[in-house]
Short mmCIF file of C-alpha atoms in Angstrom, two decimals:
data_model
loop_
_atom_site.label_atom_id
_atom_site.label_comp_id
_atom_site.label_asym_id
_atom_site.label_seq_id
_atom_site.Cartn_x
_atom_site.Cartn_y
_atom_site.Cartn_z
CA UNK A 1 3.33 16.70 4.86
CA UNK A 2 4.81 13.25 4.12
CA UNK A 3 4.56 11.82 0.32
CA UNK A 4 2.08 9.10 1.37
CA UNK A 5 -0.47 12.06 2.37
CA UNK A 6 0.33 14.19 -0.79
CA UNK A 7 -0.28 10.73 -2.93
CA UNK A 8 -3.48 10.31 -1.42
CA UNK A 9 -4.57 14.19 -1.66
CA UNK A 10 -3.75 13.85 -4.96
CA UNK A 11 -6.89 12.35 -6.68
CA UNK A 12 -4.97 12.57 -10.54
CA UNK A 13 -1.72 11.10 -9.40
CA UNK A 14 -3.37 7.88 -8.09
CA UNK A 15 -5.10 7.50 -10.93
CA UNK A 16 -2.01 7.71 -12.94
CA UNK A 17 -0.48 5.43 -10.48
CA UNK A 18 -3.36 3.01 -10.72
CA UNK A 19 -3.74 3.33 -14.21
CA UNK A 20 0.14 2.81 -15.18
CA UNK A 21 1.46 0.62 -12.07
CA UNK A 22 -1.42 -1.10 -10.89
CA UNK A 23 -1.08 0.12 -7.78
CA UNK A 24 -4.02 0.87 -5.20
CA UNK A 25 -3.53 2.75 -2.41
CA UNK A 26 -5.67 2.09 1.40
CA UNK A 27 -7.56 4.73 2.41
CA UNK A 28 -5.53 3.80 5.73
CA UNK A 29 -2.70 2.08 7.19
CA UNK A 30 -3.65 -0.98 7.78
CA UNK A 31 -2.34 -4.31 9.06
CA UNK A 32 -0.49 -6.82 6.30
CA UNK A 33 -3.44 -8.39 5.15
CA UNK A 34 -1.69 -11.65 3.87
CA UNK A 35 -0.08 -12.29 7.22
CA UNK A 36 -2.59 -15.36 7.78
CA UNK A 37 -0.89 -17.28 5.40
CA UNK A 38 1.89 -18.30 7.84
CA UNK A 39 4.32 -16.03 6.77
CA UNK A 40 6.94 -14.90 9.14
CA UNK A 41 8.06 -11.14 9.10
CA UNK A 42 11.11 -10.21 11.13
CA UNK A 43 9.97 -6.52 11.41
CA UNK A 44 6.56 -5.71 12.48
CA UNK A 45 5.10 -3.83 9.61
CA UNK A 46 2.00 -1.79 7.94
CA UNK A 47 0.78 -1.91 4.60
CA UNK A 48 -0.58 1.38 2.76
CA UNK A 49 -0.97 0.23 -0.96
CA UNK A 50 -1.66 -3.31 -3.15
CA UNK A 51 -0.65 -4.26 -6.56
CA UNK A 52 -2.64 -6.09 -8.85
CA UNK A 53 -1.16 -9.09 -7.97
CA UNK A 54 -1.72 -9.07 -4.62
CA UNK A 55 1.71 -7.75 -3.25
CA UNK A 56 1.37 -5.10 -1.00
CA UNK A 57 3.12 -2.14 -0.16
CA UNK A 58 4.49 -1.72 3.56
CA UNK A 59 6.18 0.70 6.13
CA UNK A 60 8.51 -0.98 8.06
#
């Protein structure tokens, strides 16, 4: 099992994670969902989690 999976099976460590770093993770991978705003990436990439500010949170 890979830490993403155990993070999201985890219902009490997201909430920690939420709670503490503002962090909110997808319920799945999903495409970068800022990529419309003509940013270039040099690696083709997924996002699983946001932060409050809007970053996200990406495999590449």
């Amino acid at each position: 099992m890979d830490k993403l999976q155990e993070v999201r099976e985890n219902e009490q460590l997201r909430t920690l994670l939420m709670t503490e770093c503002d962090i909110y993770f997808y319920d799945k991978i999903s495409e970068v969902q800022f990529s419309g705003n003509n940013e270039e990436y040099s690696l083709a990439c997924k996002a699983f989690a946001q932060d409050g500010s809007g970053g996200e949170y990406v495999f590449l």
